């Protein structure tokens, strides 16, 4: 997440001095590498997790998947590390040979709500046919 709003993301400032000079632009280089992978012809799954957390009740989060930084509009943009790991495993077992790139966060469940498994969530998302659009973003990508 944050791949489209590259100028304002703090990750792009790491490695730069206070004048904005030097190395940096981590998200720009990351997005270029992802785009290269997409064009390679290899099968892939690219996850863009929100902020990684270790919640006290990790099974009380519902996985939310979308593309092209749409999840950046949410107030909370975090996801449990364990949920990212579960999504990685689900991608190995449930992708059905589809290549996909997506953003992921967790939503706190209310009361007795129960969350779908990572496998169910990923399958439903893959059936929607969505994937990140790598033609979006800053010029020169």
Coordinates of C-alpha atoms in Angstrom, one line a residue:
X1 CA 0.0 0.0 0.0
X2 CA 1.1 3.5 -0.6
X3 CA 2.5 2.7 -4.0
X4 CA 0.5 5.3 -5.9
X5 CA 1.1 8.3 -3.5
X6 CA 4.8 8.0 -3.7
X7 CA 5.8 11.6 -3.1
X8 CA 4.1 11.9 0.2
X9 CA 4.9 8.5 1.7
X10 CA 7.5 8.7 4.5
X11 CA 9.2 5.5 3.2
X12 CA 10.5 7.4 0.2
X13 CA 12.3 9.8 2.5
X14 CA 14.5 7.1 4.1
X15 CA 18.0 7.5 2.8
X16 CA 17.6 11.2 1.9
X17 CA 19.0 14.2 3.7
X18 CA 16.8 17.1 4.9
X19 CA 17.1 18.7 1.4
X20 CA 15.6 15.6 -0.2
X21 CA 18.9 14.7 -1.8
X22 CA 20.5 11.3 -1.8
X23 CA 19.2 7.7 -2.1
X24 CA 15.6 6.9 -1.2
X25 CA 12.4 6.5 -3.1
X26 CA 11.9 3.0 -1.8
X27 CA 8.3 2.7 -3.0
X28 CA 9.2 3.8 -6.5
X29 CA 11.9 1.2 -6.8
X30 CA 9.7 -1.4 -5.3
X31 CA 6.9 -0.7 -7.7
X32 CA 9.4 -0.8 -10.7
X33 CA 10.5 -4.3 -9.5
X34 CA 6.9 -5.4 -9.2
X35 CA 6.1 -4.2 -12.7
X36 CA 9.1 -6.0 -14.0
X37 CA 7.9 -9.2 -12.4
X38 CA 4.4 -8.7 -13.8
X39 CA 5.9 -8.4 -17.3
X40 CA 8.2 -11.4 -16.9
X41 CA 5.7 -14.1 -17.7
X42 CA 6.3 -15.8 -14.3
X43 CA 3.4 -16.6 -12.1
X44 CA 3.3 -14.3 -9.0
X45 CA 1.4 -13.1 -6.0
X46 CA 2.3 -9.7 -4.7
X47 CA 0.9 -8.6 -1.3
X48 CA 0.9 -5.0 -0.2
X49 CA 0.1 -5.2 3.5
X50 CA -0.8 -2.2 5.6
X51 CA 1.0 -1.5 8.8
X52 CA 2.1 -4.7 10.5
X53 CA 0.8 -5.3 14.0
X54 CA 0.7 -8.0 16.7
X55 CA -2.9 -7.6 18.1
X56 CA -3.8 -9.2 21.5
X57 CA -6.5 -11.2 19.8
X58 CA -5.2 -12.0 16.3
X59 CA -8.2 -14.1 15.3
X60 CA -10.6 -11.1 15.8
X61 CA -9.7 -9.5 12.5
X62 CA -11.3 -9.9 9.1
X63 CA -9.1 -9.8 6.1
X64 CA -9.9 -7.0 3.6
X65 CA -8.4 -7.1 0.1
X66 CA -8.5 -4.5 -2.7
X67 CA -6.2 -2.9 -5.3
X68 CA -4.6 0.4 -6.3
X69 CA -4.4 1.9 -2.8
X70 CA -8.2 2.0 -2.3
X71 CA -7.7 0.7 1.3
X72 CA -5.7 3.9 2.1
X73 CA -9.1 5.6 2.5
X74 CA -9.7 3.5 5.6
X75 CA -9.1 5.0 9.0
X76 CA -7.2 1.9 10.2
X77 CA -4.8 0.5 7.7
X78 CA -3.1 -2.3 9.7
X79 CA -2.9 -6.0 9.5
X80 CA -1.7 -8.7 11.8
X81 CA 1.6 -10.3 10.9
X82 CA 0.0 -13.7 11.3
X83 CA -2.7 -12.8 8.8
X84 CA -0.1 -11.8 6.2
X85 CA 1.6 -15.2 6.7
X86 CA -1.8 -16.9 6.3
X87 CA -2.4 -15.0 3.0
X88 CA 1.0 -16.0 1.7
X89 CA 0.2 -19.7 2.4
X90 CA -3.2 -19.3 0.8
X91 CA -1.6 -17.8 -2.3
X92 CA 0.5 -21.0 -2.6
X93 CA -2.5 -23.3 -2.3
X94 CA -5.5 -21.3 -3.7
X95 CA -4.2 -19.1 -6.5
X96 CA -5.2 -21.7 -9.2
X97 CA -2.4 -20.5 -11.4
X98 CA -3.6 -16.9 -11.4
X99 CA -1.1 -14.1 -11.0
X100 CA -2.3 -11.3 -8.8
X101 CA -1.2 -8.2 -6.9
X102 CA -3.3 -6.7 -4.1
X103 CA -3.4 -4.6 -1.0
X104 CA -4.5 -6.1 2.4
X105 CA -5.5 -4.9 5.8
X106 CA -7.5 -6.3 8.7
X107 CA -10.8 -5.0 10.0
X108 CA -11.6 -5.5 13.7
X109 CA -14.6 -7.8 14.1
X110 CA -17.5 -6.7 16.3
X111 CA -19.1 -9.0 18.9
X112 CA -19.7 -12.5 17.7
X113 CA -18.8 -11.9 14.1
X114 CA -16.5 -14.6 12.7
X115 CA -13.9 -14.0 10.0
X116 CA -13.5 -16.0 6.8
X117 CA -10.3 -17.9 6.5
X118 CA -7.4 -16.5 4.4
X119 CA -8.2 -19.2 1.9
X120 CA -11.8 -18.2 1.6
X121 CA -11.0 -14.5 1.4
X122 CA -8.4 -15.0 -1.3
X123 CA -10.6 -17.3 -3.4
X124 CA -13.4 -14.7 -3.3
X125 CA -11.0 -12.0 -4.2
X126 CA -9.5 -14.0 -7.1
X127 CA -13.0 -14.7 -8.4
X128 CA -13.6 -10.9 -8.7
X129 CA -10.7 -10.8 -11.2
X130 CA -9.1 -7.7 -9.7
X131 CA -5.3 -7.0 -9.6
X132 CA -3.3 -3.9 -9.2
X133 CA -2.9 -1.7 -12.2
X134 CA 0.8 -1.0 -12.8
X135 CA 0.1 1.6 -15.4
X136 CA -1.0 3.9 -12.5
X137 CA 1.5 5.9 -10.5
X138 CA 4.0 8.6 -11.2
X139 CA 5.4 9.2 -14.6
X140 CA 8.7 7.5 -15.5
X141 CA 7.7 4.2 -13.9

